[in-house]
GROMACS .gro file of C-alpha atoms in nm:
model
  243
    1MET     CA    1   3.763  13.228   3.061
    2THR     CA    2   3.630  13.529   2.918
    3SER     CA    3   3.769  13.658   2.591
    4ASP     CA    4   3.934  13.976   2.713
    5SER     CA    5   4.184  13.750   2.940
    6ILE     CA    6   4.319  13.537   2.675
    7VAL     CA    7   4.491  13.766   2.452
    8PRO     CA    8   4.838  13.802   2.536
    9GLY     CA    9   4.962  14.123   2.681
   10GLU     CA   10   4.630  14.283   2.648
   11ASN     CA   11   4.321  14.319   2.862
   12ALA     CA   12   4.079  14.455   2.582
   13ASP     CA   13   3.787  14.228   2.479
   14PRO     CA   14   3.847  14.140   2.107
   15PHE     CA   15   3.458  14.119   2.060
   16LEU     CA   16   3.297  14.372   2.278
   17ASN     CA   17   3.206  14.716   2.118
   18GLU     CA   18   3.367  14.931   2.380
   19PRO     CA   19   3.655  15.176   2.284
   20THR     CA   20   3.994  14.996   2.342
   21PRO     CA   21   4.337  15.004   2.169
   22ARG     CA   22   4.224  14.740   1.912
   23ASP     CA   23   4.005  15.001   1.778
   24GLU     CA   24   4.317  15.211   1.661
   25ALA     CA   25   4.433  14.927   1.438
   26PRO     CA   26   4.304  14.877   1.100
   27GLN     CA   27   3.978  14.665   1.098
   28PHE     CA   28   3.907  14.351   0.913
   29VAL     CA   29   3.663  14.087   0.905
   30LEU     CA   30   3.676  13.707   0.844
   31PRO     CA   31   3.426  13.625   0.575
   32LEU     CA   32   3.252  13.277   0.567
   33VAL     CA   33   2.992  13.154   0.308
   34VAL     CA   34   2.751  12.883   0.368
   35ARG     CA   35   2.618  12.696   0.082
   36ILE     CA   36   2.245  12.664   0.083
   37GLU     CA   37   2.081  12.519  -0.218
   38ARG     CA   38   1.686  12.560  -0.243
   39ASP     CA   39   1.647  12.196  -0.264
   40ALA     CA   40   1.912  12.074  -0.028
   41PRO     CA   41   1.986  12.307   0.261
   42PRO     CA   42   2.236  12.190   0.521
   43ALA     CA   43   2.122  12.083   0.882
   44ARG     CA   44   2.138  12.369   1.123
   45THR     CA   45   2.377  12.197   1.379
   46ASP     CA   46   2.586  12.056   1.116
   47ALA     CA   47   2.649  12.402   0.967
   48LEU     CA   48   2.720  12.546   1.306
   49GLU     CA   49   2.979  12.290   1.355
   50THR     CA   50   3.125  12.310   1.002
   51ALA     CA   51   3.159  12.687   1.060
   52ALA     CA   52   3.336  12.652   1.361
   53ARG     CA   53   3.581  12.381   1.200
   54ALA     CA   54   3.629  12.617   0.912
   55VAL     CA   55   3.743  12.882   1.158
   56LEU     CA   56   4.017  12.637   1.314
   57THR     CA   57   4.115  12.522   0.990
   58ILE     CA   58   4.218  12.868   0.843
   59LEU     CA   59   4.380  12.971   1.174
   60SER     CA   60   4.602  12.647   1.173
   61ASP     CA   61   4.661  12.668   0.790
   62GLU     CA   62   5.030  12.693   0.679
   63ARG     CA   63   4.931  12.989   0.446
   64ALA     CA   64   4.799  13.159   0.767
   65VAL     CA   65   5.102  13.135   0.986
   66GLY     CA   66   5.474  13.239   0.975
   67ASP     CA   67   5.570  13.357   0.633
   68GLY     CA   68   5.266  13.229   0.493
   69GLU     CA   69   5.096  13.442   0.228
   70TRP     CA   70   4.773  13.509   0.455
   71ALA     CA   71   4.985  13.541   0.745
   72GLN     CA   72   5.008  13.920   0.755
   73VAL     CA   73   4.628  13.976   0.703
   74MET     CA   74   4.542  13.731   0.961
   75ARG     CA   75   4.788  13.870   1.224
   76ASP     CA   76   4.622  14.213   1.141
   77TRP     CA   77   4.277  14.079   1.179
   78GLN     CA   78   4.348  13.944   1.522
   79ASP     CA   79   4.535  14.257   1.639
   80ALA     CA   80   4.202  14.443   1.594
   81ARG     CA   81   3.834  14.382   1.644
   82ILE     CA   82   3.757  13.997   1.592
   83ARG     CA   83   3.488  14.011   1.341
   84LYS     CA   84   3.316  13.724   1.148
   85VAL     CA   85   3.027  13.759   0.864
   86VAL     CA   86   2.847  13.460   0.754
   87ARG     CA   87   2.684  13.501   0.415
   88ARG     CA   88   2.498  13.244   0.210
   89ALA     CA   89   2.542  13.138  -0.148
   90ARG     CA   90   2.395  12.877  -0.395
   91GLY     CA   91   2.447  12.780  -0.771
   92ALA     CA   92   2.661  13.016  -0.970
   93GLU     CA   93   2.726  13.225  -0.653
   94TRP     CA   94   2.868  12.952  -0.469
   95ARG     CA   95   3.088  12.875  -0.771
   96ARG     CA   96   3.216  13.213  -0.789
   97ALA     CA   97   3.315  13.207  -0.438
   98GLU     CA   98   3.474  12.892  -0.452
   99ALA     CA   99   3.712  13.066  -0.715
  100LEU     CA  100   3.835  13.293  -0.473
  101PRO     CA  101   4.143  13.227  -0.240
  102GLY     CA  102   4.005  13.027   0.040
  103ILE     CA  103   3.927  12.685   0.217
  104THR     CA  104   3.615  12.489   0.176
  105VAL     CA  105   3.507  12.279   0.495
  106THR     CA  106   3.233  11.991   0.457
  107GLY     CA  107   3.027  11.854   0.724
  108LYS     CA  108   2.780  11.590   0.692
  109SER     CA  109   2.531  11.809   0.510
  110ALA     CA  110   2.692  12.153   0.512
  111GLU     CA  111   2.959  12.326   0.309
  112VAL     CA  112   3.126  12.649   0.433
  113ARG     CA  113   3.409  12.821   0.279
  114VAL     CA  114   3.632  13.060   0.493
  115PHE     CA  115   3.832  13.331   0.335
  116PRO     CA  116   4.131  13.537   0.455
  117PRO     CA  117   4.012  13.826   0.622
  118VAL     CA  118   3.940  14.148   0.433
  119PRO     CA  119   3.905  14.530   0.518
  120LEU     CA  120   3.553  14.615   0.663
  121ASP     CA  121   3.492  14.824   0.348
  122GLY     CA  122   3.706  14.614   0.096
  123TRP     CA  123   3.501  14.302   0.039
  124PRO     CA  124   3.565  14.117  -0.283
  125LYS     CA  125   3.269  14.206  -0.521
  126ASP     CA  126   3.152  13.847  -0.576
  127LEU     CA  127   3.145  13.842  -0.183
  128ALA     CA  128   2.997  14.165  -0.107
  129ARG     CA  129   2.683  14.080  -0.325
  130LEU     CA  130   2.607  13.786  -0.137
  131GLN     CA  131   2.316  13.820   0.112
  132VAL     CA  132   2.357  13.818   0.486
  133SER     CA  133   1.991  13.725   0.589
  134GLY     CA  134   1.843  13.404   0.476
  135THR     CA  135   2.038  13.166   0.675
  136ASP     CA  136   1.764  13.040   0.875
  137LEU     CA  137   1.810  12.659   0.875
  138ASP     CA  138   1.656  12.377   1.078
  139ASP     CA  139   1.755  12.013   1.191
  140PRO     CA  140   1.566  11.755   1.045
  141GLU     CA  141   1.566  11.583   1.390
  142PRO     CA  142   1.723  11.654   1.718
  143PRO     CA  143   2.097  11.593   1.753
  144ALA     CA  144   2.246  11.313   1.942
  145ASP     CA  145   2.412  11.371   2.263
  146ALA     CA  146   2.728  11.550   2.249
  147ASP     CA  147   3.063  11.344   2.264
  148PRO     CA  148   3.207  11.404   2.605
  149THR     CA  149   3.545  11.331   2.516
  150ALA     CA  150   3.557  11.597   2.250
  151PRO     CA  151   3.524  11.973   2.238
  152VAL     CA  152   3.168  12.091   2.309
  153LEU     CA  153   3.059  12.455   2.204
  154TRP     CA  154   2.771  12.523   2.441
  155LEU     CA  155   2.498  12.767   2.311
  156ASN     CA  156   2.318  13.002   2.533
  157PRO     CA  157   1.968  12.867   2.588
  158ASP     CA  158   1.798  13.210   2.621
  159LEU     CA  159   1.935  13.346   2.310
  160ASP     CA  160   1.734  13.315   1.961
  161MET     CA  161   1.971  13.350   1.694
  162SER     CA  162   1.965  13.318   1.336
  163ALA     CA  163   2.183  13.033   1.194
  164GLY     CA  164   2.426  13.280   1.035
  165LYS     CA  165   2.460  13.476   1.353
  166THR     CA  166   2.524  13.143   1.563
  167MET     CA  167   2.794  13.017   1.288
  168ALA     CA  168   2.967  13.344   1.344
  169GLN     CA  169   2.938  13.304   1.749
  170THR     CA  170   3.054  12.909   1.716
  171GLY     CA  171   3.345  13.026   1.508
  172HIS     CA  172   3.445  13.290   1.780
  173GLY     CA  173   3.419  13.003   2.047
  174ALA     CA  174   3.644  12.770   1.844
  175GLN     CA  175   3.900  13.055   1.814
  176LEU     CA  176   3.899  13.151   2.180
  177ALA     CA  177   3.962  12.786   2.238
  178TRP     CA  178   4.234  12.765   1.996
  179TRP     CA  179   4.414  13.066   2.165
  180GLU     CA  180   4.404  12.885   2.501
  181LEU     CA  181   4.564  12.564   2.389
  182SER     CA  182   4.932  12.489   2.392
  183ASP     CA  183   5.123  12.401   2.065
  184GLU     CA  184   5.087  12.014   2.140
  185GLU     CA  185   4.711  12.046   2.221
  186ARG     CA  186   4.651  12.224   1.890
  187THR     CA  187   4.843  11.967   1.696
  188ALA     CA  188   4.651  11.690   1.832
  189TRP     CA  189   4.326  11.875   1.767
  190ARG     CA  190   4.445  11.942   1.404
  191GLN     CA  191   4.546  11.601   1.353
  192ALA     CA  192   4.221  11.466   1.470
  193GLY     CA  193   4.033  11.678   1.219
  194PHE     CA  194   3.909  11.904   1.444
  195PRO     CA  195   3.617  11.701   1.629
  196LEU     CA  196   3.380  11.902   1.792
  197SER     CA  197   3.006  11.936   1.880
  198VAL     CA  198   2.745  12.226   1.906
  199ARG     CA  199   2.468  12.196   2.151
  200THR     CA  200   2.239  12.422   2.344
  201ALA     CA  201   2.291  12.405   2.715
  202ASP     CA  202   2.045  12.336   2.960
  203PRO     CA  203   1.969  12.658   3.174
  204ALA     CA  204   2.123  12.521   3.474
  205ARG     CA  205   2.429  12.394   3.297
  206TRP     CA  206   2.488  12.720   3.112
  207THR     CA  207   2.477  12.894   3.451
  208GLU     CA  208   2.752  12.647   3.574
  209LEU     CA  209   2.945  12.694   3.240
  210THR     CA  210   2.969  13.060   3.245
  211SER     CA  211   3.131  13.068   3.579
  212SER     CA  212   3.357  12.779   3.491
  213GLY     CA  213   3.670  12.974   3.342
  214LEU     CA  214   3.613  12.813   3.023
  215PRO     CA  215   3.642  13.058   2.702
  216LEU     CA  216   3.323  13.270   2.689
  217VAL     CA  217   3.224  13.454   2.420
  218LYS     CA  218   3.055  13.819   2.473
  219ASP     CA  219   2.875  13.960   2.158
  220ALA     CA  220   2.959  14.319   2.052
  221GLY     CA  221   2.567  14.372   1.974
  222PHE     CA  222   2.581  14.487   1.627
  223THR     CA  223   2.313  14.244   1.534
  224GLU     CA  224   2.039  14.024   1.692
  225VAL     CA  225   2.154  14.033   2.056
  226ALA     CA  226   2.221  14.298   2.314
  227PRO     CA  227   2.598  14.406   2.357
  228GLY     CA  228   2.777  14.200   2.602
  229SER     CA  229   2.556  13.890   2.571
  230ALA     CA  230   2.720  13.582   2.669
  231THR     CA  231   2.669  13.333   2.365
  232VAL     CA  232   2.906  13.055   2.380
  233VAL     CA  233   3.099  12.855   2.606
  234THR     CA  234   3.363  12.636   2.463
  235GLU     CA  235   3.429  12.323   2.674
  236HIS     CA  236   3.760  12.171   2.544
  237PRO     CA  237   3.869  11.867   2.739
  238ALA     CA  238   4.233  12.015   2.753
  239LEU     CA  239   4.079  12.316   2.900
  240ARG     CA  240   3.836  12.162   3.137
  241ARG     CA  241   4.135  11.940   3.316
  242ARG     CA  242   4.315  12.246   3.382
  243GLY     CA  243   4.008  12.393   3.571
   0.00000   0.00000   0.00000
């Protein structure tokens, strides 16, 4: 399902750069910081998967829902454009980032810290000084086939995006799936530790996926790709069964 059809009571796409009622609300961004040490950078696929799990982790955190301390800013962020920005840190930069309120999610080789949303022009100085560029990562060896019994975030094979850009897109894909799930399905996914894979789809498979009715991310086109580019399809088993 495209992202503009999963927001209750609204048809405005939360990602695309077209004027909608979402633009009238105060604008926020969800910061994510990936740890990239010079001598031990994370594997690309692991960083993508860890970023997606980080988004799911903060969406489900008790501080982000109900009367939690982050709940209001999370609601404000989700009522406006859904923006995510990935920055990189190492050494002392990473330690300063860890000192700020947030959640660190660890993968096999990756560490990603996600923070409560901040105003577009109101970043904490220790995050604002971090670089957005320089998040190019590689996989030491090709990733194994995705587990067909767990969610898979499929990447568009025709797009060449930096690791940082792709981390934001996988975060979008995970969030769209989260919105689509029932409370029972969300609980099951969370209790299992948010298992998921990120893989690049074969061209023929991508064509099938984009017309499948599964959550589809279309990018606003602020950076790297053209506006409206389809970047990620999230194939969650619970959503696949509904189709």
